[in-house]
Each structure stands twice: as structure tokens, then as C-alpha cells.
Amino acid sequence: IGAVLAERLPHGLPVQIAPEAIGRYTRGSEYARGGIGRILLVHDEQIGRDVILKELLPEHLVSPTDSTLSPLPKEESPRSPMRQSAAMVARFLQEAKVTGQLEHPSIVPVYELGTRKDGQLYYTMKLVRGDTLSTAIKSCKTPEDRLALLRYFLDVCQAMAYAHTKGVIHRDLKPSNIMVGEFGE
């Protein structure tokens, strides 16, 4: 799949994707779902730890022989389903690669970008156990409780400043997308 995608994906996105080692991840439960992907809690049998596995939802997956990767006819709209499928794959791969290149204590690291035998794309990340900043804010009962959360806000500001030095802008930064770990991370 990687060679075919590398030739045809928009934006000249280079793709080198390793095949999943069979049996490496024991499938767990669905943790969350977004616009183009879902997040699963899985166990990495090779390392012996729980991790997050994000995969592209099947409706956005493009197989190597899928006509959605062929050039668009001139009369076709750039927002058509054919164009959108390849764009979603490119967006998913770009998200994995860009996030994986950001090495900061307040940014969750990416461990692996891969593809399953059936062509399903995924990447794995560190599992951060805790609550979202949104949940933490809602649980505050006093102004002092809210002030105690200020340190997490500063951590987010430092992480975003780091990302900005790398040319990366987070376009969906909000309390519900920020994890506050059980041990202050």
C-alpha cells in the first residue's frame, strides 16, 4: 500500500509504512471516535503495555487499487467523495507523522505508524490515564481549585510554543482535547 500511496497522495506526502507484526496488538475497547478515525485501547504484546491505537475509519480507507487514487477528471469537483477519500488518508498520515516529530514532555508521543494486512492504517501512542482539562475545570468548586489548574494551562502554552517553533499549529485546541494525567502530566 505504501508505494502506491506515495505515488498518488496529494501534497507530495512521502509514505513509508511498516506492516503490523501479526499478534503485536491485542484488540481492546473503543476509547473515542472522531471525524476520520477512532481510538482504541490496545495491549502491545511485544512491550507488555497498554497503548492507544488510532485507526482511520473504514469509510476513509483507500485500497491500492481503489479508483479514488486515480487522477480526477477535469469536470469533477475537488470536494467529491472520490477526492475526499484520498485527502482523508493523506490527512491521517500527516497527523501521525507531524505528531510523531514533536518531542515535548506535554505532547503525547507517537510510537508506530503502520498498516494491517488488510490495508487498514493505524498509529500507536502513549496512553495517558486521567481526565480531560474540561472535566477537571467542571469539577472545580472554588476559585482556588481553578487556580490549581493554571499549571496545566502553562504546560499547554509551552507545548504549543514548542509546536509553533516547528511550524505546527493545533487547529482544535480546547479543554476537551487536553488530557491531565493521574500523576501531573
Short mmCIF file of N, CA and C in Angstrom, two decimals:
data_model
loop_
_atom_site.label_atom_id
_atom_site.label_comp_id
_atom_site.label_asym_id
_atom_site.label_seq_id
_atom_site.Cartn_x
_atom_site.Cartn_y
_atom_site.Cartn_z
N ILE A 1 0.84 -1.20 0.00
CA ILE A 1 0.00 0.00 0.00
C ILE A 1 0.88 1.25 0.00
N GLY A 2 2.00 1.25 0.73
CA GLY A 2 2.83 2.44 0.85
C GLY A 2 3.35 2.96 -0.47
N ALA A 3 3.84 2.07 -1.32
CA ALA A 3 4.40 2.50 -2.61
C ALA A 3 3.34 3.14 -3.48
N VAL A 4 2.15 2.56 -3.50
CA VAL A 4 1.06 3.11 -4.31
C VAL A 4 0.64 4.46 -3.76
N LEU A 5 0.49 4.57 -2.44
CA LEU A 5 0.08 5.84 -1.86
C LEU A 5 1.14 6.91 -2.09
N ALA A 6 2.40 6.55 -1.98
CA ALA A 6 3.46 7.54 -2.16
C ALA A 6 3.40 8.16 -3.54
N GLU A 7 3.01 7.40 -4.53
CA GLU A 7 2.94 7.92 -5.89
C GLU A 7 1.73 8.82 -6.10
N ARG A 8 0.65 8.59 -5.38
CA ARG A 8 -0.60 9.23 -5.74
C ARG A 8 -1.22 10.14 -4.70
N LEU A 9 -0.71 10.18 -3.50
CA LEU A 9 -1.33 11.03 -2.49
C LEU A 9 -1.12 12.49 -2.82
N PRO A 10 -2.11 13.33 -2.45
CA PRO A 10 -1.96 14.77 -2.68
C PRO A 10 -0.86 15.34 -1.78
N HIS A 11 -0.43 16.52 -2.08
CA HIS A 11 0.52 17.31 -1.29
C HIS A 11 1.92 16.70 -1.26
N GLY A 12 2.21 15.71 -2.11
CA GLY A 12 3.54 15.12 -2.17
C GLY A 12 3.98 14.49 -0.86
N LEU A 13 3.04 13.97 -0.09
CA LEU A 13 3.35 13.41 1.22
C LEU A 13 4.11 12.09 1.06
N PRO A 14 5.37 12.03 1.51
CA PRO A 14 6.09 10.76 1.40
C PRO A 14 5.53 9.76 2.41
N VAL A 15 5.43 8.50 2.00
CA VAL A 15 4.83 7.49 2.85
C VAL A 15 5.72 6.26 2.90
N GLN A 16 6.13 5.88 4.09
CA GLN A 16 6.81 4.62 4.32
C GLN A 16 6.14 4.02 5.53
N ILE A 17 5.36 2.99 5.31
CA ILE A 17 4.55 2.42 6.39
C ILE A 17 4.94 0.97 6.58
N ALA A 18 5.28 0.64 7.82
CA ALA A 18 5.64 -0.74 8.14
C ALA A 18 4.39 -1.59 8.32
N PRO A 19 4.45 -2.84 7.88
CA PRO A 19 3.31 -3.73 8.14
C PRO A 19 3.27 -4.10 9.62
N GLU A 20 2.08 -4.26 10.16
CA GLU A 20 1.92 -4.63 11.56
C GLU A 20 2.48 -6.03 11.80
N ALA A 21 3.22 -6.19 12.88
CA ALA A 21 3.69 -7.52 13.28
C ALA A 21 2.46 -8.28 13.79
N ILE A 22 2.18 -9.41 13.17
CA ILE A 22 0.98 -10.18 13.49
C ILE A 22 0.97 -10.53 14.98
N GLY A 23 -0.15 -10.22 15.63
CA GLY A 23 -0.33 -10.52 17.05
C GLY A 23 0.29 -9.52 18.00
N ARG A 24 0.89 -8.45 17.47
CA ARG A 24 1.54 -7.49 18.36
C ARG A 24 0.53 -6.80 19.25
N TYR A 25 -0.62 -6.39 18.67
CA TYR A 25 -1.62 -5.65 19.45
C TYR A 25 -2.84 -6.51 19.71
N THR A 26 -3.18 -6.64 20.99
CA THR A 26 -4.40 -7.33 21.37
C THR A 26 -5.49 -6.28 21.39
N ARG A 27 -6.49 -6.49 20.55
CA ARG A 27 -7.56 -5.50 20.40
C ARG A 27 -8.30 -5.31 21.72
N GLY A 28 -8.52 -4.08 22.05
CA GLY A 28 -9.24 -3.73 23.26
C GLY A 28 -10.53 -3.01 22.93
N SER A 29 -10.88 -2.10 23.78
CA SER A 29 -12.15 -1.40 23.62
C SER A 29 -11.96 -0.07 22.89
N GLU A 30 -13.06 0.41 22.31
CA GLU A 30 -13.02 1.72 21.68
C GLU A 30 -12.98 2.78 22.77
N TYR A 31 -12.05 3.69 22.64
CA TYR A 31 -11.79 4.72 23.65
C TYR A 31 -12.50 6.02 23.27
N ALA A 32 -12.45 6.34 21.98
CA ALA A 32 -13.07 7.57 21.48
C ALA A 32 -13.18 7.46 19.96
N ARG A 33 -13.94 8.40 19.38
CA ARG A 33 -14.14 8.42 17.93
C ARG A 33 -14.17 9.87 17.48
N GLY A 34 -13.54 10.13 16.33
CA GLY A 34 -13.52 11.47 15.78
C GLY A 34 -14.04 11.47 14.36
N GLY A 35 -13.75 12.54 13.65
CA GLY A 35 -14.25 12.70 12.29
C GLY A 35 -13.70 11.71 11.29
N ILE A 36 -12.40 11.39 11.39
CA ILE A 36 -11.81 10.48 10.40
C ILE A 36 -11.27 9.20 11.03
N GLY A 37 -11.22 9.14 12.34
CA GLY A 37 -10.63 7.97 12.96
C GLY A 37 -11.29 7.61 14.27
N ARG A 38 -10.89 6.44 14.76
CA ARG A 38 -11.33 6.03 16.09
C ARG A 38 -10.10 5.64 16.88
N ILE A 39 -10.22 5.74 18.19
CA ILE A 39 -9.12 5.48 19.09
C ILE A 39 -9.47 4.25 19.91
N LEU A 40 -8.56 3.28 19.88
CA LEU A 40 -8.76 2.03 20.61
C LEU A 40 -7.72 1.91 21.71
N LEU A 41 -8.13 1.36 22.83
CA LEU A 41 -7.20 0.99 23.88
C LEU A 41 -6.77 -0.44 23.57
N VAL A 42 -5.48 -0.66 23.31
CA VAL A 42 -4.98 -1.99 22.96
C VAL A 42 -3.79 -2.32 23.85
N HIS A 43 -3.44 -3.59 23.86
CA HIS A 43 -2.27 -4.03 24.61
C HIS A 43 -1.17 -4.39 23.61
N ASP A 44 0.00 -3.80 23.79
CA ASP A 44 1.16 -4.10 22.96
C ASP A 44 1.85 -5.31 23.57
N GLU A 45 1.67 -6.46 22.94
CA GLU A 45 2.21 -7.72 23.45
C GLU A 45 3.74 -7.74 23.42
N GLN A 46 4.33 -7.05 22.47
CA GLN A 46 5.79 -7.04 22.32
C GLN A 46 6.46 -6.34 23.51
N ILE A 47 5.91 -5.20 23.91
CA ILE A 47 6.49 -4.42 25.00
C ILE A 47 5.82 -4.76 26.34
N GLY A 48 4.56 -5.18 26.30
CA GLY A 48 3.83 -5.51 27.52
C GLY A 48 3.21 -4.30 28.19
N ARG A 49 2.61 -3.42 27.39
CA ARG A 49 1.99 -2.22 27.93
C ARG A 49 0.73 -1.89 27.15
N ASP A 50 -0.16 -1.15 27.80
CA ASP A 50 -1.35 -0.65 27.11
C ASP A 50 -0.96 0.62 26.36
N VAL A 51 -1.48 0.76 25.15
CA VAL A 51 -1.24 1.93 24.31
C VAL A 51 -2.55 2.33 23.64
N ILE A 52 -2.54 3.50 23.06
CA ILE A 52 -3.65 3.97 22.25
C ILE A 52 -3.33 3.66 20.79
N LEU A 53 -4.29 3.11 20.08
CA LEU A 53 -4.13 2.86 18.66
C LEU A 53 -5.21 3.65 17.94
N LYS A 54 -4.78 4.57 17.10
CA LYS A 54 -5.72 5.36 16.31
C LYS A 54 -5.73 4.78 14.91
N GLU A 55 -6.92 4.52 14.39
CA GLU A 55 -7.03 3.99 13.04
C GLU A 55 -8.00 4.83 12.23
N LEU A 56 -7.74 4.86 10.96
CA LEU A 56 -8.62 5.55 10.03
C LEU A 56 -9.92 4.76 9.94
N LEU A 57 -11.04 5.43 10.02
CA LEU A 57 -12.32 4.73 9.91
C LEU A 57 -12.42 4.09 8.53
N PRO A 58 -13.03 2.91 8.46
CA PRO A 58 -13.07 2.17 7.18
C PRO A 58 -13.63 2.97 6.01
N GLU A 59 -14.57 3.86 6.25
CA GLU A 59 -15.14 4.63 5.14
C GLU A 59 -14.14 5.61 4.53
N HIS A 60 -13.01 5.84 5.22
CA HIS A 60 -11.99 6.74 4.70
C HIS A 60 -10.78 6.00 4.16
N LEU A 61 -10.75 4.68 4.35
CA LEU A 61 -9.62 3.89 3.89
C LEU A 61 -9.66 3.73 2.38
N VAL A 62 -8.51 3.86 1.76
CA VAL A 62 -8.39 3.72 0.31
C VAL A 62 -7.46 2.56 0.03
N SER A 63 -7.94 1.56 -0.69
CA SER A 63 -7.08 0.43 -1.04
C SER A 63 -6.19 0.82 -2.22
N PRO A 64 -5.08 0.09 -2.42
CA PRO A 64 -4.15 0.44 -3.50
C PRO A 64 -4.78 0.41 -4.89
N THR A 65 -5.84 -0.37 -5.07
CA THR A 65 -6.47 -0.45 -6.39
C THR A 65 -7.72 0.41 -6.49
N ASP A 66 -8.00 1.18 -5.46
CA ASP A 66 -9.21 2.00 -5.43
C ASP A 66 -9.12 3.12 -6.46
N SER A 67 -10.18 3.33 -7.19
CA SER A 67 -10.18 4.36 -8.23
C SER A 67 -10.11 5.76 -7.63
N THR A 68 -10.31 5.91 -6.32
CA THR A 68 -10.24 7.25 -5.73
C THR A 68 -8.83 7.81 -5.79
N LEU A 69 -7.84 6.95 -6.03
CA LEU A 69 -6.48 7.44 -6.12
C LEU A 69 -6.08 7.84 -7.53
N SER A 70 -6.93 7.55 -8.49
CA SER A 70 -6.60 7.92 -9.86
C SER A 70 -6.82 9.42 -10.06
N PRO A 71 -6.19 9.98 -11.09
CA PRO A 71 -6.35 11.43 -11.32
C PRO A 71 -7.82 11.79 -11.53
N LEU A 72 -8.15 13.00 -11.08
CA LEU A 72 -9.53 13.47 -11.21
C LEU A 72 -9.83 13.89 -12.65
N PRO A 73 -10.99 13.51 -13.14
CA PRO A 73 -11.41 14.08 -14.42
C PRO A 73 -11.57 15.59 -14.25
N LYS A 74 -11.38 16.34 -15.32
CA LYS A 74 -11.43 17.81 -15.22
C LYS A 74 -12.77 18.32 -14.74
N GLU A 75 -13.86 17.61 -15.03
CA GLU A 75 -15.17 18.11 -14.64
C GLU A 75 -15.53 17.75 -13.20
N GLU A 76 -14.69 16.97 -12.51
CA GLU A 76 -15.02 16.52 -11.15
C GLU A 76 -14.68 17.59 -10.12
N SER A 77 -15.55 17.75 -9.15
CA SER A 77 -15.36 18.71 -8.07
C SER A 77 -14.28 18.23 -7.10
N PRO A 78 -13.43 19.13 -6.59
CA PRO A 78 -12.41 18.72 -5.62
C PRO A 78 -13.02 18.26 -4.30
N ARG A 79 -14.29 18.51 -4.04
CA ARG A 79 -14.95 18.08 -2.81
C ARG A 79 -15.75 16.79 -3.00
N SER A 80 -15.60 16.14 -4.15
CA SER A 80 -16.36 14.93 -4.41
C SER A 80 -15.90 13.80 -3.50
N PRO A 81 -16.72 12.75 -3.29
CA PRO A 81 -16.30 11.61 -2.46
C PRO A 81 -15.02 10.96 -2.96
N MET A 82 -14.81 10.94 -4.28
CA MET A 82 -13.59 10.34 -4.81
C MET A 82 -12.35 11.09 -4.34
N ARG A 83 -12.40 12.39 -4.37
CA ARG A 83 -11.25 13.20 -3.97
C ARG A 83 -11.08 13.17 -2.45
N GLN A 84 -12.18 13.20 -1.73
CA GLN A 84 -12.14 13.30 -0.29
C GLN A 84 -11.49 12.08 0.35
N SER A 85 -11.70 10.89 -0.20
CA SER A 85 -11.14 9.68 0.37
C SER A 85 -9.62 9.73 0.40
N ALA A 86 -8.99 10.06 -0.69
CA ALA A 86 -7.53 10.17 -0.73
C ALA A 86 -7.05 11.30 0.17
N ALA A 87 -7.80 12.38 0.24
CA ALA A 87 -7.44 13.50 1.11
C ALA A 87 -7.50 13.10 2.58
N MET A 88 -8.46 12.27 2.96
CA MET A 88 -8.57 11.82 4.35
C MET A 88 -7.39 10.92 4.72
N VAL A 89 -6.99 10.06 3.80
CA VAL A 89 -5.82 9.21 4.04
C VAL A 89 -4.59 10.09 4.23
N ALA A 90 -4.42 11.08 3.37
CA ALA A 90 -3.28 11.99 3.47
C ALA A 90 -3.31 12.75 4.79
N ARG A 91 -4.47 13.20 5.20
CA ARG A 91 -4.62 13.94 6.46
C ARG A 91 -4.26 13.06 7.66
N PHE A 92 -4.73 11.81 7.64
CA PHE A 92 -4.44 10.87 8.71
C PHE A 92 -2.93 10.61 8.80
N LEU A 93 -2.30 10.35 7.66
CA LEU A 93 -0.86 10.09 7.65
C LEU A 93 -0.07 11.32 8.09
N GLN A 94 -0.50 12.48 7.64
CA GLN A 94 0.19 13.71 8.03
C GLN A 94 0.07 13.94 9.53
N GLU A 95 -1.12 13.70 10.09
CA GLU A 95 -1.32 13.84 11.54
C GLU A 95 -0.36 12.95 12.31
N ALA A 96 -0.24 11.69 11.88
CA ALA A 96 0.66 10.75 12.56
C ALA A 96 2.11 11.20 12.46
N LYS A 97 2.54 11.60 11.27
CA LYS A 97 3.93 11.98 11.07
C LYS A 97 4.28 13.28 11.79
N VAL A 98 3.42 14.28 11.70
CA VAL A 98 3.69 15.56 12.35
C VAL A 98 3.71 15.38 13.86
N THR A 99 2.72 14.69 14.41
CA THR A 99 2.68 14.47 15.86
C THR A 99 3.90 13.68 16.32
N GLY A 100 4.29 12.68 15.53
CA GLY A 100 5.46 11.87 15.88
C GLY A 100 6.76 12.65 15.89
N GLN A 101 6.82 13.74 15.17
CA GLN A 101 8.03 14.55 15.12
C GLN A 101 8.11 15.58 16.24
N LEU A 102 7.04 15.75 16.99
CA LEU A 102 7.02 16.72 18.09
C LEU A 102 7.43 16.01 19.38
N GLU A 103 8.63 16.29 19.85
CA GLU A 103 9.13 15.66 21.06
C GLU A 103 9.16 16.69 22.19
N HIS A 104 8.12 16.62 23.02
CA HIS A 104 7.96 17.56 24.14
C HIS A 104 7.27 16.82 25.27
N PRO A 105 7.62 17.10 26.52
CA PRO A 105 7.00 16.38 27.64
C PRO A 105 5.48 16.51 27.73
N SER A 106 4.92 17.56 27.17
CA SER A 106 3.47 17.77 27.24
C SER A 106 2.75 17.38 25.95
N ILE A 107 3.45 16.72 25.04
CA ILE A 107 2.84 16.23 23.81
C ILE A 107 2.96 14.71 23.81
N VAL A 108 1.83 14.04 23.65
CA VAL A 108 1.81 12.59 23.70
C VAL A 108 2.61 12.02 22.53
N PRO A 109 3.60 11.15 22.83
CA PRO A 109 4.44 10.62 21.75
C PRO A 109 3.74 9.55 20.90
N VAL A 110 4.09 9.55 19.63
CA VAL A 110 3.65 8.51 18.69
C VAL A 110 4.72 7.43 18.70
N TYR A 111 4.31 6.16 18.82
CA TYR A 111 5.25 5.05 18.83
C TYR A 111 5.46 4.43 17.46
N GLU A 112 4.37 4.24 16.71
CA GLU A 112 4.47 3.49 15.47
C GLU A 112 3.39 3.94 14.48
N LEU A 113 3.75 3.98 13.22
CA LEU A 113 2.81 4.19 12.12
C LEU A 113 2.83 2.91 11.31
N GLY A 114 1.67 2.32 11.09
CA GLY A 114 1.66 1.04 10.40
C GLY A 114 0.40 0.78 9.60
N THR A 115 0.41 -0.36 8.97
CA THR A 115 -0.73 -0.82 8.19
C THR A 115 -0.94 -2.30 8.47
N ARG A 116 -2.19 -2.69 8.57
CA ARG A 116 -2.52 -4.10 8.78
C ARG A 116 -2.51 -4.83 7.45
N LYS A 117 -2.60 -6.13 7.54
CA LYS A 117 -2.58 -6.98 6.34
C LYS A 117 -3.68 -6.59 5.35
N ASP A 118 -4.83 -6.13 5.88
CA ASP A 118 -5.95 -5.74 5.02
C ASP A 118 -5.83 -4.30 4.51
N GLY A 119 -4.73 -3.60 4.85
CA GLY A 119 -4.52 -2.24 4.39
C GLY A 119 -4.99 -1.17 5.36
N GLN A 120 -5.57 -1.55 6.49
CA GLN A 120 -6.05 -0.59 7.49
C GLN A 120 -4.86 0.18 8.06
N LEU A 121 -4.90 1.50 8.00
CA LEU A 121 -3.85 2.36 8.54
C LEU A 121 -4.07 2.59 10.03
N TYR A 122 -2.97 2.70 10.78
CA TYR A 122 -3.07 3.00 12.21
C TYR A 122 -1.77 3.65 12.67
N TYR A 123 -1.85 4.29 13.84
CA TYR A 123 -0.64 4.64 14.56
C TYR A 123 -0.90 4.49 16.04
N THR A 124 0.17 4.21 16.79
CA THR A 124 0.03 4.00 18.22
C THR A 124 0.69 5.14 18.97
N MET A 125 0.14 5.40 20.16
CA MET A 125 0.60 6.50 21.01
C MET A 125 0.61 6.06 22.47
N LYS A 126 1.32 6.81 23.26
CA LYS A 126 1.33 6.60 24.71
C LYS A 126 -0.09 6.77 25.24
N LEU A 127 -0.47 5.91 26.16
CA LEU A 127 -1.76 6.04 26.84
C LEU A 127 -1.57 6.95 28.04
N VAL A 128 -2.33 8.03 28.10
CA VAL A 128 -2.32 8.92 29.25
C VAL A 128 -3.62 8.69 30.01
N ARG A 129 -3.49 8.16 31.21
CA ARG A 129 -4.68 7.92 32.04
C ARG A 129 -4.96 9.16 32.86
N GLY A 130 -6.21 9.56 32.88
CA GLY A 130 -6.59 10.74 33.64
C GLY A 130 -7.90 11.29 33.11
N ASP A 131 -8.09 12.58 33.26
CA ASP A 131 -9.29 13.26 32.81
C ASP A 131 -8.92 14.36 31.83
N THR A 132 -9.89 14.80 31.09
CA THR A 132 -9.65 15.95 30.23
C THR A 132 -9.61 17.21 31.09
N LEU A 133 -8.99 18.23 30.56
CA LEU A 133 -8.96 19.51 31.28
C LEU A 133 -10.39 20.03 31.44
N SER A 134 -11.24 19.75 30.49
CA SER A 134 -12.65 20.15 30.58
C SER A 134 -13.31 19.54 31.81
N THR A 135 -13.09 18.24 32.03
CA THR A 135 -13.64 17.57 33.21
C THR A 135 -13.06 18.15 34.48
N ALA A 136 -11.76 18.42 34.47
CA ALA A 136 -11.10 19.00 35.65
C ALA A 136 -11.67 20.37 35.98
N ILE A 137 -11.92 21.18 34.96
CA ILE A 137 -12.49 22.51 35.18
C ILE A 137 -13.89 22.40 35.76
N LYS A 138 -14.70 21.50 35.22
CA LYS A 138 -16.07 21.32 35.71
C LYS A 138 -16.12 20.83 37.15
N SER A 139 -15.09 20.11 37.59
CA SER A 139 -15.09 19.60 38.96
C SER A 139 -14.63 20.63 39.99
N CYS A 140 -14.15 21.78 39.53
CA CYS A 140 -13.70 22.82 40.45
C CYS A 140 -14.89 23.42 41.21
N LYS A 141 -14.70 23.53 42.50
CA LYS A 141 -15.77 24.09 43.35
C LYS A 141 -15.45 25.51 43.81
N THR A 142 -14.17 25.86 43.85
CA THR A 142 -13.76 27.18 44.35
C THR A 142 -12.80 27.83 43.35
N PRO A 143 -12.61 29.13 43.50
CA PRO A 143 -11.61 29.80 42.66
C PRO A 143 -10.20 29.22 42.87
N GLU A 144 -9.90 28.78 44.07
CA GLU A 144 -8.60 28.18 44.36
C GLU A 144 -8.42 26.87 43.57
N ASP A 145 -9.51 26.11 43.44
CA ASP A 145 -9.45 24.89 42.65
C ASP A 145 -9.10 25.21 41.19
N ARG A 146 -9.70 26.27 40.67
CA ARG A 146 -9.41 26.68 39.29
C ARG A 146 -7.97 27.16 39.15
N LEU A 147 -7.51 27.92 40.14
CA LEU A 147 -6.12 28.40 40.09
C LEU A 147 -5.13 27.25 40.11
N ALA A 148 -5.47 26.15 40.78
CA ALA A 148 -4.58 24.99 40.82
C ALA A 148 -4.41 24.38 39.43
N LEU A 149 -5.36 24.60 38.55
CA LEU A 149 -5.28 24.07 37.18
C LEU A 149 -4.40 24.94 36.27
N LEU A 150 -4.02 26.10 36.76
CA LEU A 150 -3.23 27.02 35.96
C LEU A 150 -1.92 26.39 35.48
N ARG A 151 -1.33 25.51 36.28
CA ARG A 151 -0.07 24.87 35.88
C ARG A 151 -0.26 24.05 34.61
N TYR A 152 -1.44 23.43 34.44
CA TYR A 152 -1.70 22.65 33.23
C TYR A 152 -1.86 23.57 32.03
N PHE A 153 -2.48 24.71 32.25
CA PHE A 153 -2.61 25.70 31.19
C PHE A 153 -1.23 26.17 30.73
N LEU A 154 -0.33 26.39 31.68
CA LEU A 154 1.04 26.80 31.34
C LEU A 154 1.76 25.70 30.57
N ASP A 155 1.56 24.43 30.96
CA ASP A 155 2.15 23.31 30.23
C ASP A 155 1.66 23.29 28.79
N VAL A 156 0.37 23.54 28.59
CA VAL A 156 -0.20 23.56 27.25
C VAL A 156 0.41 24.72 26.44
N CYS A 157 0.53 25.88 27.07
CA CYS A 157 1.14 27.03 26.39
C CYS A 157 2.56 26.73 25.96
N GLN A 158 3.34 26.07 26.82
CA GLN A 158 4.72 25.72 26.47
C GLN A 158 4.75 24.69 25.34
N ALA A 159 3.84 23.73 25.37
CA ALA A 159 3.79 22.72 24.31
C ALA A 159 3.42 23.37 22.98
N MET A 160 2.47 24.28 23.01
CA MET A 160 2.07 24.96 21.77
C MET A 160 3.18 25.87 21.26
N ALA A 161 3.89 26.53 22.17
CA ALA A 161 5.01 27.37 21.75
C ALA A 161 6.08 26.50 21.06
N TYR A 162 6.35 25.34 21.62
CA TYR A 162 7.30 24.40 21.00
C TYR A 162 6.80 23.98 19.61
N ALA A 163 5.54 23.58 19.53
CA ALA A 163 4.97 23.17 18.24
C ALA A 163 5.07 24.30 17.22
N HIS A 164 4.82 25.51 17.65
CA HIS A 164 4.90 26.66 16.73
C HIS A 164 6.32 26.85 16.21
N THR A 165 7.34 26.57 17.05
CA THR A 165 8.72 26.70 16.56
C THR A 165 9.02 25.66 15.48
N LYS A 166 8.23 24.60 15.44
CA LYS A 166 8.39 23.55 14.42
C LYS A 166 7.44 23.77 13.24
N GLY A 167 6.71 24.91 13.26
CA GLY A 167 5.81 25.22 12.16
C GLY A 167 4.47 24.51 12.24
N VAL A 168 4.11 24.01 13.42
CA VAL A 168 2.87 23.26 13.60
C VAL A 168 1.88 24.10 14.41
N ILE A 169 0.66 24.17 13.91
CA ILE A 169 -0.42 24.87 14.60
C ILE A 169 -1.52 23.86 14.89
N HIS A 170 -1.93 23.79 16.15
CA HIS A 170 -3.03 22.90 16.55
C HIS A 170 -4.33 23.65 16.27
N ARG A 171 -5.16 23.10 15.40
CA ARG A 171 -6.37 23.82 14.99
C ARG A 171 -7.62 23.40 15.75
N ASP A 172 -7.45 22.57 16.78
CA ASP A 172 -8.61 22.15 17.56
C ASP A 172 -8.24 22.10 19.04
N LEU A 173 -7.56 23.14 19.50
CA LEU A 173 -7.11 23.20 20.89
C LEU A 173 -8.26 23.68 21.77
N LYS A 174 -8.67 22.82 22.69
CA LYS A 174 -9.76 23.13 23.62
C LYS A 174 -9.63 22.20 24.82
N PRO A 175 -10.23 22.56 25.95
CA PRO A 175 -10.08 21.75 27.17
C PRO A 175 -10.46 20.27 27.00
N SER A 176 -11.42 19.98 26.15
CA SER A 176 -11.82 18.57 25.98
C SER A 176 -10.79 17.77 25.17
N ASN A 177 -9.82 18.44 24.56
CA ASN A 177 -8.76 17.76 23.81
C ASN A 177 -7.42 17.75 24.56
N ILE A 178 -7.46 18.12 25.83
CA ILE A 178 -6.25 18.16 26.64
C ILE A 178 -6.41 17.17 27.79
N MET A 179 -5.47 16.24 27.89
CA MET A 179 -5.52 15.25 28.98
C MET A 179 -4.69 15.74 30.15
N VAL A 180 -5.22 15.56 31.35
CA VAL A 180 -4.49 15.82 32.58
C VAL A 180 -4.27 14.45 33.20
N GLY A 181 -3.03 14.01 33.20
CA GLY A 181 -2.71 12.67 33.68
C GLY A 181 -2.83 12.52 35.18
N GLU A 182 -2.92 11.28 35.61
CA GLU A 182 -3.09 10.97 37.03
C GLU A 182 -1.89 11.43 37.88
N PHE A 183 -0.73 11.59 37.25
CA PHE A 183 0.48 11.92 38.00
C PHE A 183 1.04 13.30 37.62
N GLY A 184 0.14 14.19 37.19
CA GLY A 184 0.52 15.57 36.91
C GLY A 184 1.00 15.84 35.51
N GLU A 185 1.05 14.81 34.65
CA GLU A 185 1.49 15.03 33.28
C GLU A 185 0.35 15.61 32.45
#
